[in-house]
XYZ file of C-alpha atoms in Angstrom:
349
model
C 32.870 -82.947 17.889
C 30.242 -81.113 19.917
C 28.022 -82.785 22.493
C 24.943 -82.140 20.312
C 26.575 -83.768 17.259
C 27.460 -86.817 19.368
C 23.833 -87.092 20.549
C 22.596 -86.897 16.952
C 24.947 -89.684 15.829
C 23.798 -91.901 18.712
C 20.174 -91.227 17.799
C 20.873 -92.204 14.171
C 22.445 -95.482 15.301
C 19.246 -96.337 17.171
C 17.082 -95.969 14.050
C 15.770 -99.069 12.333
C 16.638 -99.836 8.702
C 13.529 -98.169 7.239
C 14.070 -95.004 9.290
C 17.730 -94.829 8.247
C 16.697 -95.180 4.591
C 14.195 -92.301 4.899
C 16.799 -90.147 6.646
C 19.335 -90.874 3.904
C 16.812 -89.926 1.178
C 15.951 -86.719 3.025
C 19.599 -85.683 3.369
C 20.341 -86.435 -0.302
C 17.339 -84.376 -1.408
C 18.223 -81.511 0.914
C 21.837 -81.379 -0.243
C 21.319 -81.852 -3.984
C 17.923 -80.376 -4.900
C 19.095 -76.814 -5.426
C 22.286 -77.694 -7.308
C 20.511 -80.311 -9.453
C 17.744 -77.946 -10.476
C 20.216 -75.182 -11.199
C 22.299 -77.542 -13.352
C 19.213 -78.622 -15.301
C 18.161 -75.035 -16.008
C 21.665 -74.180 -17.211
C 21.747 -77.259 -19.453
C 18.347 -76.427 -20.966
C 19.556 -72.921 -21.750
C 22.837 -74.140 -23.247
C 21.273 -76.798 -25.488
C 18.377 -74.628 -26.607
C 20.607 -71.708 -27.599
C 23.594 -73.605 -29.001
C 22.756 -72.421 -32.543
C 21.749 -68.918 -31.525
C 18.682 -67.348 -29.988
C 15.288 -67.631 -31.674
C 11.975 -65.999 -30.803
C 9.431 -68.672 -29.771
C 6.596 -66.533 -31.157
C 7.668 -65.250 -34.599
C 10.696 -67.604 -35.012
C 13.088 -64.819 -36.054
C 16.673 -64.657 -34.789
C 16.646 -60.911 -34.104
C 16.911 -61.479 -30.379
C 18.783 -59.528 -27.701
C 19.298 -60.017 -23.994
C 16.730 -58.042 -22.000
C 17.690 -58.036 -18.359
C 17.115 -60.826 -15.847
C 14.286 -62.179 -13.767
C 14.324 -63.828 -10.369
C 13.026 -67.328 -9.718
C 12.936 -69.314 -6.500
C 14.901 -72.571 -6.464
C 14.656 -74.535 -3.212
C 13.972 -71.358 -1.246
C 16.837 -69.398 -2.809
C 16.514 -66.563 -5.301
C 18.195 -67.346 -8.625
C 18.567 -64.807 -11.441
C 17.847 -66.052 -14.964
C 18.191 -64.405 -18.361
C 15.294 -62.697 -20.134
C 15.306 -62.022 -23.915
C 13.493 -59.676 -26.261
C 12.657 -60.121 -29.936
C 13.458 -57.016 -31.985
C 10.934 -58.059 -34.650
C 7.742 -58.680 -32.653
C 8.939 -56.872 -29.479
C 7.879 -59.724 -27.214
C 9.947 -60.871 -24.256
C 10.615 -64.500 -23.347
C 12.879 -66.774 -21.306
C 14.558 -70.137 -21.804
C 11.477 -71.800 -20.289
C 8.822 -70.018 -22.365
C 6.483 -72.534 -24.010
C 7.997 -75.524 -22.231
C 6.651 -77.954 -19.636
C 8.369 -75.872 -16.917
C 6.851 -72.579 -18.077
C 5.290 -70.684 -15.146
C 6.048 -73.520 -12.734
C 6.345 -72.183 -9.210
C 8.058 -75.229 -7.716
C 11.042 -75.797 -9.978
C 13.064 -77.508 -7.257
C 10.396 -80.228 -6.860
C 10.563 -81.348 -10.498
C 13.719 -83.432 -9.979
C 12.030 -85.389 -7.198
C 8.948 -85.795 -9.398
C 11.047 -87.160 -12.262
C 12.533 -89.666 -9.811
C 8.999 -90.788 -8.946
C 8.213 -91.141 -12.672
C 11.309 -93.271 -13.232
C 10.253 -95.500 -10.346
C 6.702 -95.650 -11.736
C 5.028 -94.437 -8.537
C 1.354 -93.492 -8.520
C 0.409 -89.824 -8.376
C -0.812 -90.116 -4.790
C 2.388 -91.792 -3.624
C 4.457 -89.218 -5.550
C 2.570 -86.376 -3.864
C 3.198 -87.970 -0.473
C 6.935 -88.366 -1.132
C 7.418 -84.865 -2.576
C 5.247 -83.067 -0.019
C 3.387 -79.747 -0.180
C 1.865 -80.512 -3.575
C -1.359 -82.211 -4.649
C -1.603 -85.296 -6.849
C -3.869 -83.292 -9.191
C -1.020 -80.846 -9.871
C 1.342 -83.774 -10.456
C -1.130 -85.221 -12.974
C -0.792 -82.089 -15.088
C 2.989 -81.988 -14.586
C 3.175 -85.567 -15.842
C 1.175 -84.921 -18.995
C 2.777 -81.578 -19.825
C 6.184 -83.272 -19.776
C 5.009 -86.347 -21.695
C 3.252 -84.209 -24.315
C 6.702 -82.858 -25.166
C 8.491 -86.192 -24.939
C 6.106 -87.954 -27.315
C 7.363 -85.626 -30.059
C 10.812 -87.231 -29.805
C 10.939 -89.757 -32.655
C 13.680 -91.328 -34.784
C 13.954 -89.505 -38.111
C 14.881 -92.687 -40.002
C 15.456 -96.380 -39.383
C 18.587 -98.319 -40.279
C 18.773 -101.791 -41.849
C 16.351 -104.400 -40.523
C 13.170 -102.961 -39.014
C 10.833 -105.086 -36.915
C 7.205 -103.945 -36.894
C 4.184 -105.352 -35.147
C 0.932 -104.005 -33.803
C -0.591 -104.631 -30.394
C -3.971 -103.641 -28.996
C -5.353 -101.958 -25.909
C -8.994 -101.803 -24.898
C -10.499 -98.380 -25.659
C -10.841 -96.556 -22.342
C -12.546 -93.396 -21.139
C -11.058 -93.648 -17.671
C -11.716 -90.498 -15.648
C -14.618 -89.347 -17.806
C -17.930 -88.698 -16.118
C -21.382 -89.512 -17.481
C -20.261 -92.181 -19.955
C -23.110 -93.149 -22.263
C -23.678 -96.322 -24.255
C -22.209 -98.778 -21.755
C -21.816 -99.476 -18.065
C -18.711 -98.149 -16.276
C -15.814 -100.619 -16.198
C -13.769 -101.605 -13.181
C -10.184 -102.832 -13.284
C -9.832 -102.096 -16.982
C -12.839 -104.179 -18.055
C -13.285 -106.448 -21.064
C -14.417 -105.949 -24.648
C -17.930 -107.018 -25.617
C -16.780 -108.523 -28.918
C -14.252 -111.267 -29.435
C -11.062 -110.593 -31.383
C -10.043 -107.229 -32.822
C -12.855 -104.688 -33.185
C -13.452 -100.954 -32.890
C -13.312 -101.463 -29.122
C -9.570 -102.046 -29.486
C -6.960 -99.313 -29.983
C -4.147 -100.246 -32.365
C -0.600 -99.402 -31.223
C 2.183 -99.787 -33.775
C 5.719 -100.448 -32.544
C 8.694 -100.377 -34.921
C 12.325 -100.990 -33.892
C 15.547 -101.376 -35.807
C 18.520 -103.370 -34.533
C 20.049 -100.199 -33.056
C 16.886 -99.981 -30.876
C 15.621 -96.800 -32.504
C 11.948 -97.064 -31.576
C 8.630 -95.691 -32.818
C 5.420 -96.364 -30.867
C 2.079 -94.651 -31.412
C -1.664 -95.244 -31.490
C -3.043 -95.470 -35.028
C -6.777 -95.557 -34.351
C -9.298 -98.236 -33.435
C -9.677 -101.624 -35.090
C -7.297 -103.361 -37.456
C -4.213 -101.633 -38.818
C -4.541 -100.369 -42.403
C -1.902 -99.733 -45.038
C -2.904 -96.049 -45.165
C -2.394 -95.640 -41.413
C 0.985 -97.342 -41.644
C 2.131 -95.121 -44.490
C 0.978 -91.918 -42.790
C 2.532 -92.772 -39.438
C 5.904 -94.177 -40.409
C 6.307 -94.032 -44.197
C 8.692 -91.069 -44.214
C 11.021 -92.880 -41.799
C 11.501 -95.893 -44.089
C 13.135 -96.430 -47.472
C 13.724 -99.242 -49.952
C 17.040 -99.902 -48.195
C 15.200 -101.151 -45.118
C 14.148 -104.772 -44.701
C 10.867 -105.274 -42.845
C 10.147 -108.067 -40.390
C 6.461 -108.191 -39.428
C 3.625 -110.493 -38.480
C 1.424 -111.949 -41.198
C -1.112 -109.084 -41.359
C -1.710 -108.160 -45.032
C -1.339 -104.384 -44.501
C 2.415 -104.826 -43.954
C 2.815 -106.904 -47.128
C 0.825 -104.386 -49.207
C 2.889 -101.506 -47.853
C 6.193 -103.283 -48.601
C 5.078 -104.206 -52.131
C 4.028 -100.640 -53.000
C 7.316 -99.233 -51.677
C 9.619 -101.854 -53.224
C 10.820 -103.148 -49.848
C 11.931 -106.630 -48.858
C 9.749 -108.170 -46.168
C 9.830 -111.284 -43.996
C 6.562 -112.197 -42.281
C 5.935 -114.521 -39.347
C 2.625 -116.080 -38.385
C 1.329 -115.733 -34.850
C 1.319 -119.519 -34.318
C 5.059 -119.254 -33.604
C 6.033 -122.356 -35.586
C 8.652 -120.418 -37.553
C 10.273 -117.837 -35.272
C 13.338 -116.854 -37.306
C 14.602 -116.846 -40.882
C 18.325 -116.351 -40.446
C 18.851 -112.796 -39.209
C 15.180 -111.981 -39.642
C 12.645 -112.227 -36.809
C 10.261 -110.086 -34.730
C 11.397 -111.223 -31.298
C 12.726 -107.789 -30.285
C 9.457 -106.007 -30.985
C 7.387 -108.802 -29.400
C 9.505 -108.612 -26.245
C 8.979 -104.842 -26.246
C 5.198 -105.425 -26.405
C 5.424 -107.784 -23.450
C 7.404 -105.325 -21.321
C 5.103 -102.447 -22.296
C 1.931 -104.287 -21.309
C 3.457 -105.516 -18.079
C 4.548 -101.979 -17.164
C 1.243 -100.340 -18.057
C -0.761 -102.767 -15.901
C 0.383 -100.897 -12.798
C -1.914 -98.004 -13.735
C -5.073 -100.173 -13.649
C -6.178 -98.898 -17.023
C -5.075 -95.825 -18.995
C -7.438 -93.360 -20.668
C -7.009 -93.820 -24.419
C -6.634 -90.079 -24.975
C -3.468 -90.207 -22.849
C -2.120 -93.494 -24.221
C 0.465 -91.868 -26.520
C 1.864 -90.043 -23.494
C 2.338 -93.336 -21.649
C 3.958 -94.867 -24.719
C 6.461 -91.988 -24.719
C 7.055 -92.454 -20.989
C 7.828 -96.156 -21.372
C 10.012 -95.493 -24.393
C 12.059 -92.996 -22.359
C 12.511 -95.531 -19.557
C 13.639 -98.117 -22.098
C 16.198 -95.754 -23.603
C 17.616 -95.009 -20.158
C 17.729 -98.760 -19.363
C 15.853 -98.005 -16.139
C 18.929 -96.363 -14.606
C 17.899 -94.687 -11.386
C 20.551 -92.025 -11.047
C 21.003 -88.278 -11.249
C 21.950 -88.333 -14.943
C 18.755 -90.190 -15.889
C 16.491 -87.812 -13.980
C 18.200 -84.709 -15.321
C 18.231 -85.974 -18.903
C 14.532 -86.817 -18.833
C 13.678 -83.329 -17.602
C 16.076 -81.602 -20.014
C 14.848 -83.449 -23.121
C 11.238 -82.776 -22.190
C 11.923 -79.037 -22.059
C 13.807 -78.617 -25.333
C 10.591 -79.104 -27.318
C 7.897 -76.406 -27.680
C 4.867 -77.124 -25.519
C 1.722 -74.984 -25.657
C -0.426 -77.314 -23.568
C -2.448 -75.793 -20.747
C -4.162 -77.609 -17.896
C -7.565 -77.084 -19.536
C -6.387 -78.382 -22.915
C -4.990 -81.508 -21.269
C -8.152 -82.117 -19.245
C -10.564 -81.495 -22.140
C -8.566 -83.297 -24.819
C -10.005 -86.280 -26.668
C -8.689 -89.287 -28.580
C -8.138 -88.338 -32.202
C -8.181 -91.881 -33.587
């Protein structure tokens, strides 16, 4: 061992616990960033093209390889495949129309996903990643989540628990709000109970933990909203477990489905195998998790629902597989969002 290496080891031994932890994180990032990013890009390509190549513009399969292009991954040049559609003559890559499309810092995405899994704020994430602004990370976050919120179960199996919860309508981040004073710390509704100031979020889960969560508009849940949002995922073979709201009972009656309902007073919590404890616990975890953001703009709420749902499916595992899988899944779905479209979007409820 050289004299310099010996000096370095002695210096490491003199570090305190926090300094050793930061050094360890730095060395892990330095040694794995390039290989991790390269593995993710290869996996995206393999999964996307497993059934053959398809043009993202005209959707035809008359596609041929069309040379390569060079991208920078952790300071190194990496050659990636380019394709050309013989029908519309347009060229594209495996990342065209994805969250990673035209991203100049591919190697920093893995570290960003780690920050998302940990639930760090944008400012703290920017500080940990380095050489990138929190504004850029805001758009990275919502481009990825815009894709991930499209991941939904196609059907539910057996018993399905459904219940709605409510969030206060928020225009966080919007300037020149009219009609009311700006809120601080999330604020409170002017009216008691459920009103148009409240945004309805429906959560449905079967016993295999297949989960659907989405905003359905403001005010009380209606049968029409329920049918439009989740009707195609249910059949007469499912058994519904819900709260006592009449929209659920009307929906079940019209679709010839068995239903067990439970009042909010909690006096009767179960009827044999039937209860809504799983979905109520999910509500509790969701609201506890979302409090860390000190209020979420309603127009982005579906993105946060998708984020939490992804964390739940990964069981909050903080490892390389979790980070890679989150990034891979988010880039297998077409995404045409631009920074301007994200910034200027509005709540459709």
